[in-house]
PDB file of C-alpha atoms in Angstrom:
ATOM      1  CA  UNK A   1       0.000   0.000   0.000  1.00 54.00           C
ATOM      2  CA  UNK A   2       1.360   3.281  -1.109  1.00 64.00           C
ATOM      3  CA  UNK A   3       2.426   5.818   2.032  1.00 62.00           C
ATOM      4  CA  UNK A   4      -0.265   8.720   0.710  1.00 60.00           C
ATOM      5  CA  UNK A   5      -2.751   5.931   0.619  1.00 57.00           C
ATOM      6  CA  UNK A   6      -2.040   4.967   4.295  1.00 54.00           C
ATOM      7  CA  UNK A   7      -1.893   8.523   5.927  1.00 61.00           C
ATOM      8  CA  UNK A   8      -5.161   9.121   4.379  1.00 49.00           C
ATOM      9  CA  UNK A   9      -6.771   5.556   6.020  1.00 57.00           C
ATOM     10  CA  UNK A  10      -5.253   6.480   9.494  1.00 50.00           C
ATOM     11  CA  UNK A  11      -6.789  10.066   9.045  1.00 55.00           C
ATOM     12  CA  UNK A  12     -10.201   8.739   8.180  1.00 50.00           C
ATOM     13  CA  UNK A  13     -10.023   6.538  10.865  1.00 46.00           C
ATOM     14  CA  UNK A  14      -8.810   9.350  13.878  1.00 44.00           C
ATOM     15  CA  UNK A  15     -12.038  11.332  12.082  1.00 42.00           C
ATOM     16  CA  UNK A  16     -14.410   8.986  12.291  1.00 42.00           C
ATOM     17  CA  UNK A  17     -13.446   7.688  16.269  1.00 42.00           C
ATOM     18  CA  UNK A  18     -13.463  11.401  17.057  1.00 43.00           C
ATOM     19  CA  UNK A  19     -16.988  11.948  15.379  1.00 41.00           C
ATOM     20  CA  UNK A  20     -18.303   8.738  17.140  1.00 39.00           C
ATOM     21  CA  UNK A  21     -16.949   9.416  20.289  1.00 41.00           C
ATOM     22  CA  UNK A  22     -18.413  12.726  20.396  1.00 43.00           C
ATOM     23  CA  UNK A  23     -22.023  11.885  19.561  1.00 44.00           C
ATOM     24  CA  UNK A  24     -21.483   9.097  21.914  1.00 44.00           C
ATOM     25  CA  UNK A  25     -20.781  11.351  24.756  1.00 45.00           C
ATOM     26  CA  UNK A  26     -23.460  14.118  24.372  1.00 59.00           C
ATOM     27  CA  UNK A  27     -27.153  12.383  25.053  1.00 90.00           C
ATOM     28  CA  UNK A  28     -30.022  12.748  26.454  1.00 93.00           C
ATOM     29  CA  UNK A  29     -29.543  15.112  29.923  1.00 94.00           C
ATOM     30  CA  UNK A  30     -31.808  12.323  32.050  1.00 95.00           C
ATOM     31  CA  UNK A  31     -30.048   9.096  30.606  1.00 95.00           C
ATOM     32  CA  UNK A  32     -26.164  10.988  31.145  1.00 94.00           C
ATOM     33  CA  UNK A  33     -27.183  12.515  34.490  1.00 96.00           C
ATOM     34  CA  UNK A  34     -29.600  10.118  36.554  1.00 96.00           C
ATOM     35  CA  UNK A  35     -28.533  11.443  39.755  1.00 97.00           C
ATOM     36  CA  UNK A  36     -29.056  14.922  39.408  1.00 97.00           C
ATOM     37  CA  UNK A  37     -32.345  14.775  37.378  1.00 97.00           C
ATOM     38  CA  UNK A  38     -36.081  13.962  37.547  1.00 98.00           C
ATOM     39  CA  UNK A  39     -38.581  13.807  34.465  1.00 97.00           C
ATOM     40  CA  UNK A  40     -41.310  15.999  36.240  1.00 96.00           C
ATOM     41  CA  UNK A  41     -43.661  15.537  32.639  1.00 95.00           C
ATOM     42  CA  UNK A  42     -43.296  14.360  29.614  1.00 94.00           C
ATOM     43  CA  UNK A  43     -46.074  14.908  27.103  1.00 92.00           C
ATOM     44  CA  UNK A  44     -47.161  17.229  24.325  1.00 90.00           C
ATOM     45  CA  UNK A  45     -43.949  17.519  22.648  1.00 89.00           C
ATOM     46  CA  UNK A  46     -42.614  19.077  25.513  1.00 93.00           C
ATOM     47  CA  UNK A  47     -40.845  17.507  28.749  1.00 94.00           C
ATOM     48  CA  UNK A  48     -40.259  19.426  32.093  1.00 95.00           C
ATOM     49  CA  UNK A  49     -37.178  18.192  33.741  1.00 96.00           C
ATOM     50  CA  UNK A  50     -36.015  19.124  37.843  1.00 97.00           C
ATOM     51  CA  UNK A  51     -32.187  19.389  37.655  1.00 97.00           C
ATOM     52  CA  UNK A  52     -30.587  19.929  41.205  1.00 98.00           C
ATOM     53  CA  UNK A  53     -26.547  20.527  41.940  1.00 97.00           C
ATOM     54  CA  UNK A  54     -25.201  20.556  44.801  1.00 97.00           C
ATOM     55  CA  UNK A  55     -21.558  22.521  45.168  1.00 97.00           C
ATOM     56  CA  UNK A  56     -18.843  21.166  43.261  1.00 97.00           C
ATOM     57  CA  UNK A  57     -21.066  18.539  41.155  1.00 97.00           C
ATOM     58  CA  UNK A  58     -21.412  18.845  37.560  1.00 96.00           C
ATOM     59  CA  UNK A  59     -23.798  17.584  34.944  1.00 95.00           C
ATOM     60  CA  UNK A  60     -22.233  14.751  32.606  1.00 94.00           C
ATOM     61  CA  UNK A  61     -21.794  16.182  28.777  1.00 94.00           C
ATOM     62  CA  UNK A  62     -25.223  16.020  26.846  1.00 93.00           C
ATOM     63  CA  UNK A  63     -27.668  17.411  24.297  1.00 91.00           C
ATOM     64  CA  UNK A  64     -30.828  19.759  24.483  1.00 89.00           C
ATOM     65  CA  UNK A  65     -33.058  19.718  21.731  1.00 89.00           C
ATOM     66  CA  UNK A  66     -34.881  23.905  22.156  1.00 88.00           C
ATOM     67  CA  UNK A  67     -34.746  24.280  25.803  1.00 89.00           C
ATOM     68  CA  UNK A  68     -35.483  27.202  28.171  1.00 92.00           C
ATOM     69  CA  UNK A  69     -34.631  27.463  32.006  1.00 92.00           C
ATOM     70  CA  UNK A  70     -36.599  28.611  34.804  1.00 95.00           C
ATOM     71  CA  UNK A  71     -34.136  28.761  38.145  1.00 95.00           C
ATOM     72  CA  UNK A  72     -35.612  27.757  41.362  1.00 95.00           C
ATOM     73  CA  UNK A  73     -32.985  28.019  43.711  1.00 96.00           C
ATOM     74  CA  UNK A  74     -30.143  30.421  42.139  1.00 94.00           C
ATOM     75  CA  UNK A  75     -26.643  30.025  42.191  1.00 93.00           C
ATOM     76  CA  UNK A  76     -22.940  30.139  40.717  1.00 93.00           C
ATOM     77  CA  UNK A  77     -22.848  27.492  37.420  1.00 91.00           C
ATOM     78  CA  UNK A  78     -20.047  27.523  35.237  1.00 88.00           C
ATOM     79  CA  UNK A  79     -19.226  31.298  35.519  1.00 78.00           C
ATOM     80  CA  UNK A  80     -22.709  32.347  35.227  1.00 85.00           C
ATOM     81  CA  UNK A  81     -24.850  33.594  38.434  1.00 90.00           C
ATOM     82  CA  UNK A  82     -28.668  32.355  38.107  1.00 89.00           C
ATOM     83  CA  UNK A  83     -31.014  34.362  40.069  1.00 94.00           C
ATOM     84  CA  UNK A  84     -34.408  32.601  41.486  1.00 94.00           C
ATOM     85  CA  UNK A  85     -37.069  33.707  39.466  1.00 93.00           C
ATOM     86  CA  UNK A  86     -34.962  33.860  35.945  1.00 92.00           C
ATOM     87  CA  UNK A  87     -35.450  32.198  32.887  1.00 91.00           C
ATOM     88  CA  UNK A  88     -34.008  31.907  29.497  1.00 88.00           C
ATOM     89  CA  UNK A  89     -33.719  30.143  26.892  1.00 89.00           C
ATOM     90  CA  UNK A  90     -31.737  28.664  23.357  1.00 87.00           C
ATOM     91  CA  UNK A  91     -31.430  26.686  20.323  1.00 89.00           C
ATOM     92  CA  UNK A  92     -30.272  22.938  20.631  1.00 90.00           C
ATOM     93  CA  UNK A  93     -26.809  22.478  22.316  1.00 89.00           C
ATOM     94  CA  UNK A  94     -24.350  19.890  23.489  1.00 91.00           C
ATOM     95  CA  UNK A  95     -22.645  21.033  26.849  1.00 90.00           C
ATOM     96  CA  UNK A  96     -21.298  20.465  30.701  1.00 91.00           C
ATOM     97  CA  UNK A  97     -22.729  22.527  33.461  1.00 93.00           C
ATOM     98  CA  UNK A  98     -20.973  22.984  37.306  1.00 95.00           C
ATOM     99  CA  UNK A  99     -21.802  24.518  40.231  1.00 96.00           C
ATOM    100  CA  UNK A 100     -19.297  26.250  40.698  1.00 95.00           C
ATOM    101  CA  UNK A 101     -20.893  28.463  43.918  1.00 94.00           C
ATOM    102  CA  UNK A 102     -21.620  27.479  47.449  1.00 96.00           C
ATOM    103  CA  UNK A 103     -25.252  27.064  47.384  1.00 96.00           C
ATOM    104  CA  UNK A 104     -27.699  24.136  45.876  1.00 97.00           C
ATOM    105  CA  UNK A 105     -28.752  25.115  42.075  1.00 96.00           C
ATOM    106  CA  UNK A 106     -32.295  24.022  41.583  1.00 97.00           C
ATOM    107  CA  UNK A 107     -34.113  24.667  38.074  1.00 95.00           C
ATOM    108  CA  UNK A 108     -36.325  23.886  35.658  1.00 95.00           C
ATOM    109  CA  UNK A 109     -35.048  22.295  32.208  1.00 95.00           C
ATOM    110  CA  UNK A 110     -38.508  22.641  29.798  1.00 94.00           C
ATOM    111  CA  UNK A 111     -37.008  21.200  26.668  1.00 92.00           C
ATOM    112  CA  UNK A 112     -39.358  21.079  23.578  1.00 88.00           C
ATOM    113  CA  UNK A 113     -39.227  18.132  21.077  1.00 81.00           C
ATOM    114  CA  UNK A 114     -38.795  18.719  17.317  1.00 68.00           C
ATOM    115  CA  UNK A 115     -41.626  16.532  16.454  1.00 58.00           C
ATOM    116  CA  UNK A 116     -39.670  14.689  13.455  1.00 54.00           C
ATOM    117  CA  UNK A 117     -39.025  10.698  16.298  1.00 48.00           C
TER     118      UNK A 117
END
């Protein structure tokens, strides 16, 4: 087998471990993060999920399909302060959250399904 022909398998194959891995390790927020979460509702195309941190622990990567936030019990996550009583929200998104404060985080994940499962 010629050298070019090899450097380009190899490549391929770092590519497509680095593609699996990735979609392997950003899932559903309940399935990567049992501990932390509780399916409050799940119906209607959209599902309501309780996520609590206590200092120091941190959510496991995952995915959000269109998600918003409602904070219960505010705190210090990842370099952003959430106040009780906020919300917000944002478009689909693979990501790690910590609580990086000294108080519990307590909020509301309301994530709405794309309709196309």
């Amino acid at each position: 087998m010629e050298k070019k022909n090899l450097i380009c398998i190899v490549i391929m194959l770092v590519l497509v471990f680095m593609l699996t891995s990735f979609n392997a390790s950003a899932q559903d927020i309940v399935k990567a993060n049992p501990k932390y979460t509780k399916v409050l509702t799940d119906t209607l195309g959209v599902r309501i999920i309780k996520v609590t941190l206590a200092p120091g622990e941190e959510l496991a990567m995952h995915s959000h399909p269109v998600w918003m936030i409602y904070v219960i019990e505010g705190g210090q996550l990842t370099g952003e302060y959430l106040k009780a009583g906020s919300y917000f929200q944002g478009p689909p998104v693979k990501h790690t959250v910590k609580n990086t404060g000294t108080t519990t985080c307590v909020f509301l994940d309301i994530e709405i399904k794309d309709g196309k499962k």
